[in-house]
Coordinates of C-alpha atoms in Angstrom, one line a residue:
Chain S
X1 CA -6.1 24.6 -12.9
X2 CA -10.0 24.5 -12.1
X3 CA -10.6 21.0 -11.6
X4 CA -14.3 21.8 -12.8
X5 CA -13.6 23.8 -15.6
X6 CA -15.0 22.6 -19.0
X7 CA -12.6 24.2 -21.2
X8 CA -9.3 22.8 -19.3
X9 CA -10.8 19.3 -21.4
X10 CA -10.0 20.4 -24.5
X11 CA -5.7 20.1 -22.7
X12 CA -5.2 16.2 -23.8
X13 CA -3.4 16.0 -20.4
X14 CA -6.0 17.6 -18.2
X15 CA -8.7 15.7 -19.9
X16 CA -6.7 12.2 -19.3
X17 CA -6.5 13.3 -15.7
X18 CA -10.4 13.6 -15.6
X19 CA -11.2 10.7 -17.4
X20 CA -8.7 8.4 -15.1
X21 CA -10.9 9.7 -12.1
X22 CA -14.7 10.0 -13.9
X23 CA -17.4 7.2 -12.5
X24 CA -18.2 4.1 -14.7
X25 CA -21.3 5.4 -15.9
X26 CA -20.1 8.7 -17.0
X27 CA -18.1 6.9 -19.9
X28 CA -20.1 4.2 -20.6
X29 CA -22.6 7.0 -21.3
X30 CA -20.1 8.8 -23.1
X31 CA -18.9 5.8 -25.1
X32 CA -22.4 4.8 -26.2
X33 CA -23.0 8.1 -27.4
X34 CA -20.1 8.0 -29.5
X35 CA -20.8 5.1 -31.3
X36 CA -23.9 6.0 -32.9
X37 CA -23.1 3.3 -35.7
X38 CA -22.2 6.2 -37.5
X39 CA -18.8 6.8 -36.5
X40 CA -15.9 4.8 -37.3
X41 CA -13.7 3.4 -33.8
X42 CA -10.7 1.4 -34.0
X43 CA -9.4 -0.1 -31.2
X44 CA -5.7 0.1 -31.4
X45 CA -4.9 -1.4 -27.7
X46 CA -7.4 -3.5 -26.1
X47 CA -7.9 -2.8 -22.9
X48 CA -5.8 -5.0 -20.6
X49 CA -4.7 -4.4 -16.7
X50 CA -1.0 -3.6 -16.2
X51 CA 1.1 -2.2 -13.3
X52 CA 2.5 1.3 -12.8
X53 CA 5.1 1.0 -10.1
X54 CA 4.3 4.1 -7.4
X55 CA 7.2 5.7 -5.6
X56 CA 7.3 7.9 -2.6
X57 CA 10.2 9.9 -1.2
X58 CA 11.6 9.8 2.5
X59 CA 10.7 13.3 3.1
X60 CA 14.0 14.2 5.4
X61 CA 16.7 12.7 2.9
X62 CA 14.4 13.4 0.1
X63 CA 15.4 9.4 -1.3
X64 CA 13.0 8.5 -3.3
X65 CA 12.1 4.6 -3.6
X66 CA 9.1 2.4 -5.2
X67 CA 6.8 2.1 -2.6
X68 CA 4.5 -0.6 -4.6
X69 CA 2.6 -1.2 -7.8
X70 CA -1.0 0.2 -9.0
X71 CA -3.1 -2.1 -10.7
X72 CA -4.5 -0.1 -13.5
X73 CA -6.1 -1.1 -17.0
X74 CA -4.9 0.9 -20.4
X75 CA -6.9 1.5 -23.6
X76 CA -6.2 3.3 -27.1
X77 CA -8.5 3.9 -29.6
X78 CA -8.2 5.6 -33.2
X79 CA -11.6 7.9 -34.2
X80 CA -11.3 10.0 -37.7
X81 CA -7.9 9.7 -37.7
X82 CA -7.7 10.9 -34.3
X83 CA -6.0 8.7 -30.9
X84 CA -7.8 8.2 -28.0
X85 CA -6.0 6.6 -24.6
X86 CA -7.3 6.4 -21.1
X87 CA -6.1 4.4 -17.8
X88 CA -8.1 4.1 -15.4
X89 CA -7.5 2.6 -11.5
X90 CA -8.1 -1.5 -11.3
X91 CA -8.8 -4.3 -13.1
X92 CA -11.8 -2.2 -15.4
X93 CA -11.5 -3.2 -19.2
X94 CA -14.9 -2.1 -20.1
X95 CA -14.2 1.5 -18.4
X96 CA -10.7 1.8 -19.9
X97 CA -12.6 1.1 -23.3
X98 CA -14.8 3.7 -22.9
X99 CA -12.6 6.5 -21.7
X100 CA -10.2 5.6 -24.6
X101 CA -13.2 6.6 -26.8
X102 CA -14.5 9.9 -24.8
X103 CA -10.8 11.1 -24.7
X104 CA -10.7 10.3 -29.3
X105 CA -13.8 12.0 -29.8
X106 CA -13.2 14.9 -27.5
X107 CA -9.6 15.5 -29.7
X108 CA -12.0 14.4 -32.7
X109 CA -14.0 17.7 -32.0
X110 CA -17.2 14.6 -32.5
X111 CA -20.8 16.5 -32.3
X112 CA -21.9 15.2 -28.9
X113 CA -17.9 16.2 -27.5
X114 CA -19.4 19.5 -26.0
X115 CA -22.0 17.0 -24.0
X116 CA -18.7 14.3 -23.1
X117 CA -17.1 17.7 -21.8
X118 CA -20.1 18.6 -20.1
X119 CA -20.1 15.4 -18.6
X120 CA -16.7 15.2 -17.0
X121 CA -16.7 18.6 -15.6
X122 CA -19.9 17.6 -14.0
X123 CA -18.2 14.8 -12.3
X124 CA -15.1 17.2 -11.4
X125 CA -17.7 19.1 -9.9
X126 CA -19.1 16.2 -7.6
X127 CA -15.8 14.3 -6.9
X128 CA -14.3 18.2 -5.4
X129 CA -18.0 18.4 -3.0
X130 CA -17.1 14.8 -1.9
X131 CA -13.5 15.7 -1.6
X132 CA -14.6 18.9 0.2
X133 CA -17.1 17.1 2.5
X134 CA -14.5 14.8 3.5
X135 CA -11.7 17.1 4.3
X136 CA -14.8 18.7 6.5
X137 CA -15.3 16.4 8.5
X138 CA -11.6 15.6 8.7
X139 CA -11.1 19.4 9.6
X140 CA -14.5 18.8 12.6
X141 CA -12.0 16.1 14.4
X142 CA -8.9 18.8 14.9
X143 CA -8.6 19.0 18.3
X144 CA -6.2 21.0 20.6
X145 CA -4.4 18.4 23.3
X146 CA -3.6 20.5 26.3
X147 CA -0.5 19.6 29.1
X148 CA -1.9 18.7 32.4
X149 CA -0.7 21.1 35.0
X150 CA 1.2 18.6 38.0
X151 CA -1.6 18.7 40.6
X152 CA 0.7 19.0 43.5
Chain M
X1 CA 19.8 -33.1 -1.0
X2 CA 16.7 -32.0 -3.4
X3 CA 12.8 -32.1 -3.9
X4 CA 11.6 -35.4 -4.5
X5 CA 8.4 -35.0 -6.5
X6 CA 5.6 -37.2 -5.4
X7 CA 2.6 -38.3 -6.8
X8 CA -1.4 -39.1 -5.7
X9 CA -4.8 -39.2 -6.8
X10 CA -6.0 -35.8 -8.6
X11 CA -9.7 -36.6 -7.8
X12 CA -8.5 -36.6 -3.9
X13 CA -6.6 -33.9 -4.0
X14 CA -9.7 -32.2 -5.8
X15 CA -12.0 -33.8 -3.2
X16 CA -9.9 -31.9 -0.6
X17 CA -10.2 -28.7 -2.4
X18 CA -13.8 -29.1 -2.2
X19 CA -13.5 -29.7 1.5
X20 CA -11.6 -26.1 2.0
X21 CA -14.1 -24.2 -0.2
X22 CA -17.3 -26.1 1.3
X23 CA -16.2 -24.6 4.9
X24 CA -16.7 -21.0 3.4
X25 CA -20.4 -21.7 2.1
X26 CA -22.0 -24.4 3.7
X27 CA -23.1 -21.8 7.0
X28 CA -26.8 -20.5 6.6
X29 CA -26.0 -17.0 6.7
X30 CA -25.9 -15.2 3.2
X31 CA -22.6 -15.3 1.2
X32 CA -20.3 -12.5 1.8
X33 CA -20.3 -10.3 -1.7
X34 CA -17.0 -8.6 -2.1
X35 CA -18.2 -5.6 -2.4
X36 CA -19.3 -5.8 1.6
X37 CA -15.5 -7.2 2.2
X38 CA -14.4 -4.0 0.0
X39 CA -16.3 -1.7 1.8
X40 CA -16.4 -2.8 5.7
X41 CA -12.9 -4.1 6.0
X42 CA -11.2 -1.4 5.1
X43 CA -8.1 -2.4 7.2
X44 CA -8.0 -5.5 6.0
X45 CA -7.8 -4.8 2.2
X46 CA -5.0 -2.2 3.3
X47 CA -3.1 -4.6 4.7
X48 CA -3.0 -7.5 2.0
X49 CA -2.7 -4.6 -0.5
X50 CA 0.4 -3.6 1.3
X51 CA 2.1 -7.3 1.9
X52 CA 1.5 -8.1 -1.5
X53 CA 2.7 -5.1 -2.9
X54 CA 0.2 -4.8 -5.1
X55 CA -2.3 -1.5 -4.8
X56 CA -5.7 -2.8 -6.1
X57 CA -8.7 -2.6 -3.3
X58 CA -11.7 -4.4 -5.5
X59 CA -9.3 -7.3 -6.3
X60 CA -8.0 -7.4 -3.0
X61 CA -11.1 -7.7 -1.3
X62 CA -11.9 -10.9 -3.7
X63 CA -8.3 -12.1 -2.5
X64 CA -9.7 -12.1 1.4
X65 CA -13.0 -13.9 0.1
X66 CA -11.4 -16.7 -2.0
X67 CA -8.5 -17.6 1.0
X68 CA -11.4 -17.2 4.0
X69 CA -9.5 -14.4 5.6
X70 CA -6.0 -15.7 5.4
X71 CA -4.2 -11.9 4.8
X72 CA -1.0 -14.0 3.7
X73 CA -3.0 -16.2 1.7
X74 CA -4.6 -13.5 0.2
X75 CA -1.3 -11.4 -0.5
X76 CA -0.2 -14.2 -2.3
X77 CA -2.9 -14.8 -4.6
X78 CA -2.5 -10.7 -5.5
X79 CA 1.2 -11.6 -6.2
X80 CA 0.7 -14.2 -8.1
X81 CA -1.9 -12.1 -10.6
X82 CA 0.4 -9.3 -10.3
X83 CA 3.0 -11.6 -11.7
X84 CA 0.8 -12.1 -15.0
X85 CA 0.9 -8.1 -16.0
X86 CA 3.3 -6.1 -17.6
X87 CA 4.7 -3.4 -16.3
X88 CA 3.3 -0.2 -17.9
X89 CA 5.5 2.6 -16.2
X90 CA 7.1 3.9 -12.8
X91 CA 5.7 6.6 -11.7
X92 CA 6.9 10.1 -10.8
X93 CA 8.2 10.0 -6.7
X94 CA 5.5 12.7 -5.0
X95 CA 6.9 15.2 -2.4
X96 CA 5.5 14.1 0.9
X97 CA 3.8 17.4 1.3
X98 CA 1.6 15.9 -1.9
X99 CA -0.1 13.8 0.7
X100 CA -3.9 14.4 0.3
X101 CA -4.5 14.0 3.7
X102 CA -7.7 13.0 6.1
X103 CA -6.0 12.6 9.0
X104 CA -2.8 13.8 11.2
X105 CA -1.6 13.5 14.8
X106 CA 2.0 15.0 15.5
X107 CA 3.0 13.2 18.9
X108 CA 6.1 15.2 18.8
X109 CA 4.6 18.7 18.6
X110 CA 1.5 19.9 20.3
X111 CA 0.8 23.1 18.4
X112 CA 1.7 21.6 14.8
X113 CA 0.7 23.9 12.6
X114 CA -2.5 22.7 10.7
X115 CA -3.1 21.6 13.9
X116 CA -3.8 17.7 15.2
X117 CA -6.6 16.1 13.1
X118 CA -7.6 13.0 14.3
X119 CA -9.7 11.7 11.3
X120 CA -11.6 8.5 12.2
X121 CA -10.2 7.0 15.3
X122 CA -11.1 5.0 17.9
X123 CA -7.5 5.6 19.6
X124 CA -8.7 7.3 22.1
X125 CA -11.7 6.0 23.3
X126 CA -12.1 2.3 25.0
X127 CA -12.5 -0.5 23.4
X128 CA -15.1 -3.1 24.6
X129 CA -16.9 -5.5 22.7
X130 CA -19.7 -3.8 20.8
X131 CA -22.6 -6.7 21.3
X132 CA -25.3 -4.3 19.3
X133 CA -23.2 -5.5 16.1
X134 CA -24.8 -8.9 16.6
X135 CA -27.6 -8.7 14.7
X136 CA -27.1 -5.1 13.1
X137 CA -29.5 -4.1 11.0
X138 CA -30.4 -0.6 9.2
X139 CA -27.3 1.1 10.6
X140 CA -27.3 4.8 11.5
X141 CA -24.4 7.0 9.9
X142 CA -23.8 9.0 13.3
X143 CA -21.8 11.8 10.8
X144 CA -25.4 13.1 9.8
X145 CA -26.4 14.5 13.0
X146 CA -22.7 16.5 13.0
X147 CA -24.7 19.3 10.9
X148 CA -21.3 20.0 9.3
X149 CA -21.5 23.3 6.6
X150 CA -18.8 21.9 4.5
X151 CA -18.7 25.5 3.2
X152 CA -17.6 26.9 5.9
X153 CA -16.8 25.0 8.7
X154 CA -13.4 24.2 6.7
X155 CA -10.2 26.3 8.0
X156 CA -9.7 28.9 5.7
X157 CA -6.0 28.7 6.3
X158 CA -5.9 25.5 3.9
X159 CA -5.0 26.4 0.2
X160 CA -6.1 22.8 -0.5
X161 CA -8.7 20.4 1.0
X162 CA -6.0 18.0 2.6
X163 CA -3.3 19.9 2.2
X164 CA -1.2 20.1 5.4
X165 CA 2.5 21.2 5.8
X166 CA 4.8 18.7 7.2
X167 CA 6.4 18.4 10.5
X168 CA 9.6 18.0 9.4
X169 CA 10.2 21.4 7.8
X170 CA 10.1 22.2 11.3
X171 CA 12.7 20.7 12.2
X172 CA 14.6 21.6 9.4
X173 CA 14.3 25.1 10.0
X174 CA 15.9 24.4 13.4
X175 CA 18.4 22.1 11.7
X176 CA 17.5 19.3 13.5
X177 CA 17.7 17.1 10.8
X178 CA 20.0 16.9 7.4
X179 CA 19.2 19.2 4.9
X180 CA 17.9 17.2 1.6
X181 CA 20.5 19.4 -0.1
X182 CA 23.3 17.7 1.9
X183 CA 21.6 14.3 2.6
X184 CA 22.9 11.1 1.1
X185 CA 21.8 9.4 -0.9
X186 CA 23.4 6.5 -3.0
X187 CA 24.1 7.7 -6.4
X188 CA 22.4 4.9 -8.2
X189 CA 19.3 6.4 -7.3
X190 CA 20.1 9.1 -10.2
X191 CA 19.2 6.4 -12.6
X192 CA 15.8 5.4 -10.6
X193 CA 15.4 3.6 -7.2
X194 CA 16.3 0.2 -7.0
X195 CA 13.2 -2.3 -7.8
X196 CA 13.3 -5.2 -5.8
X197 CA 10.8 -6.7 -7.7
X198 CA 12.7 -7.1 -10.3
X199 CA 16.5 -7.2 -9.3
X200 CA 17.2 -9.1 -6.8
X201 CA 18.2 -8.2 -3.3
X202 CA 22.2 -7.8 -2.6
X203 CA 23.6 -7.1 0.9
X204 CA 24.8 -4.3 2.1
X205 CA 21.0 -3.2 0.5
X206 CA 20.7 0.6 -0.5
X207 CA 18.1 2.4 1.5
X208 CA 15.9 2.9 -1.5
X209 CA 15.8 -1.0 -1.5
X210 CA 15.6 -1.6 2.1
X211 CA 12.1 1.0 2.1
X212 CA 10.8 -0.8 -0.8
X213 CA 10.8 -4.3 0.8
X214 CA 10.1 -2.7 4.1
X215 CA 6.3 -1.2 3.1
X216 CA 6.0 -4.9 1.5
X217 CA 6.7 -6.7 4.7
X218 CA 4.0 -9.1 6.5
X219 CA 2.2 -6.3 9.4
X220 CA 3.6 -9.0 12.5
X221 CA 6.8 -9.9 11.3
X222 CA 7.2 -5.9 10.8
X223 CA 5.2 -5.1 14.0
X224 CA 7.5 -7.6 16.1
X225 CA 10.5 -6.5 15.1
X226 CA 9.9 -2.8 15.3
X227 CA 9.3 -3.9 19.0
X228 CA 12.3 -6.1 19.8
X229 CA 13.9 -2.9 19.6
X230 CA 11.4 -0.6 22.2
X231 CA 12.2 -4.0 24.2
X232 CA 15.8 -3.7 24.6
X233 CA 17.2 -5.5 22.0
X234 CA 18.2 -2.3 20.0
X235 CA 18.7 2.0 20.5
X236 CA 15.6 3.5 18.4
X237 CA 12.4 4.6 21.2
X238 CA 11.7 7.4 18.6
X239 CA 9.1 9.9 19.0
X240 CA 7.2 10.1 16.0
X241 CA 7.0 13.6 14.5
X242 CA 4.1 12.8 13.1
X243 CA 1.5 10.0 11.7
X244 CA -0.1 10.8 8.5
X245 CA -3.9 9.0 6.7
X246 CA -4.4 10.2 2.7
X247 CA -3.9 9.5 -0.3
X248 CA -0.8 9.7 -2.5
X249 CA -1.4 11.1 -6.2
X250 CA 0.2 8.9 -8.7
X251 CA 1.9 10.5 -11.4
X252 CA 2.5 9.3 -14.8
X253 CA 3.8 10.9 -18.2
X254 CA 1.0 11.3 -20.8
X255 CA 1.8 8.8 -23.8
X256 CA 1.3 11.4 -26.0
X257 CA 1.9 14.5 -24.9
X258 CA 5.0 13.8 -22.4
X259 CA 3.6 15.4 -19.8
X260 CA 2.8 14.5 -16.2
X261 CA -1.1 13.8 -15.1
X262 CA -2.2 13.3 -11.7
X263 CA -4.5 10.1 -11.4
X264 CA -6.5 8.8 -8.6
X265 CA -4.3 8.2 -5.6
X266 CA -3.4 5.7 -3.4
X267 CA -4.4 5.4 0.1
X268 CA -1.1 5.0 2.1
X269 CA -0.1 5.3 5.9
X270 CA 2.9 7.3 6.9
X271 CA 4.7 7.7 9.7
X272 CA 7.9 9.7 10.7
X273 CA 10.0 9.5 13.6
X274 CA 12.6 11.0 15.2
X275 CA 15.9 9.4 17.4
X276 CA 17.8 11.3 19.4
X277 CA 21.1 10.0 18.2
X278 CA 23.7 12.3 19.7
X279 CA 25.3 9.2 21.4
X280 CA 26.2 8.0 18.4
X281 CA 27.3 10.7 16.1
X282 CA 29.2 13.8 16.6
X283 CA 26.8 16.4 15.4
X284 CA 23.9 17.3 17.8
X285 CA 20.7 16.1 15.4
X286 CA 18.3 13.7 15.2
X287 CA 18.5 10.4 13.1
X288 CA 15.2 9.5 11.0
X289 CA 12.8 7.0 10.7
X290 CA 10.4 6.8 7.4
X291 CA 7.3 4.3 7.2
X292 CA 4.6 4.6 4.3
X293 CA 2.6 1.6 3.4
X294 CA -0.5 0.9 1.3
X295 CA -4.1 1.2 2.7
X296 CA -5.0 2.1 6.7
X297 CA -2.4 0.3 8.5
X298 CA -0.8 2.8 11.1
X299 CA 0.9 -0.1 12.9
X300 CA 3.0 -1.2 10.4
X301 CA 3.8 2.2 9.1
X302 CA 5.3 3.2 13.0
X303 CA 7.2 -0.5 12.8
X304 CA 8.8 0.2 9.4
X305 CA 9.3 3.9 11.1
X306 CA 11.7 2.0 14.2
X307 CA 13.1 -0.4 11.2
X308 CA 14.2 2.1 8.7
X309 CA 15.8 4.3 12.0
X310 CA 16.9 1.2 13.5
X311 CA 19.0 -0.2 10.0
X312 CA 20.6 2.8 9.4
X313 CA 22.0 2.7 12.9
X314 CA 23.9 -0.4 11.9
X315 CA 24.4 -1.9 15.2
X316 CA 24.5 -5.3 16.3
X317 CA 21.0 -5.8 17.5
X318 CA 18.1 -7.7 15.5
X319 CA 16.6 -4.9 14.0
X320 CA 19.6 -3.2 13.1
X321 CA 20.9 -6.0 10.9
X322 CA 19.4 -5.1 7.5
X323 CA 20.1 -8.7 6.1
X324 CA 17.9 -10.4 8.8
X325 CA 15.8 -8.0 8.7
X326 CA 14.8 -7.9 5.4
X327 CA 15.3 -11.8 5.3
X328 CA 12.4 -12.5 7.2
X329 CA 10.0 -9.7 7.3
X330 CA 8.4 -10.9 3.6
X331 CA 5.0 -12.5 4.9
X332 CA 5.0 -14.3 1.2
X333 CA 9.1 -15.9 1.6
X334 CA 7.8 -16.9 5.5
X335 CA 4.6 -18.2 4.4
X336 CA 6.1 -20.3 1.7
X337 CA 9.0 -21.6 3.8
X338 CA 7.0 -22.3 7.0
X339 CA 4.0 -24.1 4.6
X340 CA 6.2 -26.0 2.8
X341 CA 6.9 -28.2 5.9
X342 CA 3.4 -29.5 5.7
X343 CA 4.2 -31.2 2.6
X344 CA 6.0 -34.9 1.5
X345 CA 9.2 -34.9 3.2
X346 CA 9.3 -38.8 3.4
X347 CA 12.6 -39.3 1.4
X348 CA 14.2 -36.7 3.4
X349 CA 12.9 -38.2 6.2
X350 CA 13.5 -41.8 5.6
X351 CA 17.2 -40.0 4.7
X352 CA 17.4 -39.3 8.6
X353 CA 15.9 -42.2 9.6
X354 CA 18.8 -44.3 8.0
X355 CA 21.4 -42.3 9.6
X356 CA 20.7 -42.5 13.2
X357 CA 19.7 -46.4 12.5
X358 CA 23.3 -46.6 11.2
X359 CA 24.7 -44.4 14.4
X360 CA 22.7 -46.9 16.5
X361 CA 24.0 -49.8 15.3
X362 CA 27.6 -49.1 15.5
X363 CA 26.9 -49.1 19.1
X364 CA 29.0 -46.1 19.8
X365 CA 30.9 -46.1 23.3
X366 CA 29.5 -42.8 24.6
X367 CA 26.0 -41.1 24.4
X368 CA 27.7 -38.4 24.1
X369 CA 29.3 -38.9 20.4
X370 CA 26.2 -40.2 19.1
X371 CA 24.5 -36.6 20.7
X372 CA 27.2 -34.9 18.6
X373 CA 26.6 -36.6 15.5
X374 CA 23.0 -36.3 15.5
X375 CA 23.6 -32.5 16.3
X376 CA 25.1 -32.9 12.2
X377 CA 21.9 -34.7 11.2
X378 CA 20.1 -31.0 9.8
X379 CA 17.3 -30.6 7.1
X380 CA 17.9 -30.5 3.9
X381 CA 15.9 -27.9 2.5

């Protein structure tokens, strides 16, 4: 899947995945478009921090085990008729809100969704450079250690 | 014998609360925002994020602020505010190749492939007291004059930014270690790993358990341990196949369509090791260490690596012992236990004092019985 594709937003799946990742401002942004005080939201969940417990696996006996638990904060929304949900990382009710109402009036096919859509692929977009900056400079540090030859 | 429950004055006990948090403002320097703890100690976020359990950086860093640096004080306070939420989900358990990782060193293997990529280190340089610190002001990034083309200069060999396979399928490929096919493990895990935050620890522990409270444990208590066994008191001097920096996706089913999503990961050291231990078995392979732990925190990672190998050897040193182990490597059970000493003990106290009055006065015959009997005289809680 192209993490910067627009049309992979219109997947409810794909288009959680990208909310749960977007910046603050992009779905504030997004929200307050939405609610043009023409368009009915209900808020079917307020958003409230909860835990998801994260696992890992012992990569040799392949055990998996919970590792430790992410703080993360859960909305749902209902828009025309239409859910909404986002989580998003942290304690970040106001976010969580907001994403719950992007990801309702994406599935709501609302008139500014093409610009919400536009939006999060635009942040895909700058969330891979960063990723790809980083694993550049990760890559710049790779280094070769060599056995010292016994002098005598 | 029980608590006694005592009583003072709330406005003193308030007064001395004031005292605590006047220490932390009344300097002249600027107060520390925690956004600045959040974004310059790093390490230490990772680490109270990894004693408490509990993976949250921003509310971390508020942790470190409100108990003045304490890390156990801090891991507590995330504790208890984890302890208010509800439990949403358990996530999906991520391979370990999943790793998104920014930095790997293979001590094991020179020519790993991917190759050895230190990521941001000062491992390998001296460290000396940096005095232009003092007084810092409009720091320099030094990254910007690296002129880096990230474009290009990335190895085309990698299918994914971070994406690096593991050592260990080396070593599987020379069946140096237990196929995952033929590995055991405990059957309850079929039904989900065991939470130990929720059901309570039983010895003998499973493994699952014993990693779980393992990545929880206090960094020293984990840290000494790990070392009582390089020191003697144990088998496991492993070599560590490799050491790992990235983040770990976490995935969770979609409410409503059932499917998985991968959200924003969590930043986790790892560490595996390997122990020679064809003294102890039959078949020629290595036994296995595992460490993973929330945040930067490579130390406790290689100490839970020389735990994890060192419990499954089951031997009669320290850090083989998984019930003493795991009995006192919880910074939150030590801090409570040790702490609580500070507090009222003056019935229990004034218990002990009336005993050895009593021995005294029945003007025992030999210093010797009244040693014994004071031997008895033990603490109560």
């Amino acid at each position: 899947m192209n993490d910067t594709d627009e049309t992979t937003l219109e997947d409810r799946t794909a288009r959680f995945e990208r909310i749960a990742a977007s910046e603050t401002a992009t779905l504030l942004d997004g929200a307050e478009a939405v609610l043009d005080g023409e368009t009915d939201v209900r808020v079917v969940q307020s958003p409230s921090p909860k835990l998801v417990m994260q696992r890992a696996t012992d990569p040799v006996s392949g055990q998996p085990f919970n590792l430790g638990e992410v703080l993360v904060t859960t909305s749902e929304v209902e828009l025309s008729d239409v859910k909404g949900f986002a989580m998003v990382p942290g304690k970040a009710e106001r976010k969580a809100l907001a994403g719950a109402v992007v990801d309702a009036a994406v599935a709501a096919d609302h008139p500014v969704s093409r610009d919400l859509r536009a939006a999060l692929a635009d942040d895909a977009a700058n969330r891979a450079e960063r990723r790809q900056r980083a694993w550049a400079e990760s890559r710049a540090t790779t280094v070769d250690f060599d056995v010292m030859e016994d002098p005598a | 014998m029980g608590y006694v429950a005592v009583s003072a004055g709330e406005d003193v006990i308030r007064r001395a609360e004031d005292l605590y948090e006047k220490t932390r403002i009344e300097g002249e320097s600027d107060t520390v925002s925690v956004d600045q703890v959040a974004d310059q100690f790093g390490r230490l976020t990772g680490q109270v994020m990894g004693e408490s359990g509990l993976y949250a950086p921003r509310l971390a860093a508020l942790a470190i602020k409100q108990a003045q640096g304490d890390a156990v004080e801090a891991a507590f306070l995330l504790r208890a505010y984890r302890s208010t939420l509800e439990l949403w989900g358990y996530a999906e358990a991520p391979s370990t190749d999943a790793l998104d990782v920014e930095r790997r060193v293979s001590p094991a293997f020179k020519d790993v492939p991917g190759g050895q990529i230190l990521g941001g280190t000062k491992d390998y340089t001296q460290r000396l007291l940096d005095f232009d610190l003092d007084g810092e002001d409009d720091p320099v990034n030094p990254i910007d004059a690296w002129d880096l083309d990230p474009e290009h200069d990335v190895d085309i060999n990698d299918e994914e930014p971070g994406s690096l396979a593991g050592v260990v399928d080396l070593l599987r490929e020379e069946e140096l270690v237990a196929d995952p096919e033929t590995a055991a493990i405990d059957d309850h895990v079929e039904d989900g790993p065991q939470d130990t935050t929720r059901e309570p620890l039983s010895h003998p522990a499973p493994r699952d358990a014993i990693l779980q409270e393992l990545s929880r444990g206090e960094t020293g208590a984990v840290t000494a341990l790990g070392y009582s066994a390089l020191r003697g008191y144990g088998q496991v001097h492993p070599t560590l196949a490799e050491v790992r920096v990235g983040s770990l996706p976490l995935r969770v089913k979609h409410p409503y369509t059932g499917e998985t999503a991968t959200l924003p990961g969590t930043d986790v050291s790892e560490c595996q090791g390997v122990v020679p231990a064809y003294e102890t078995r039959d078949e020629a392979r290595f036994a296995f260490g595992y460490g993973v732990t929330f945040g930067r925190n490579e130390r406790k990672a290689i100490g839970m690596t020389m735990l994890d190998a060192s419990i499954q050897l089951d031997g009669d040193a320290p850090a083989e012992d998984a019930e003493f182990v795991l009995d006192v490597v919880d910074g939150l059970d030590s801090f409570g236990f040790i702490e609580h000493l500070k507090l009222p003990h003056y019935v229990t106290f004034q218990s002990i004092l009336d005993r050895v009055r009593s021995i005294q006065e029945r003007d025992t015959t030999t210093d010797e019985k009244v040693d014994a009997e004071l031997a008895e005289v033990g603490g109560d809680d």
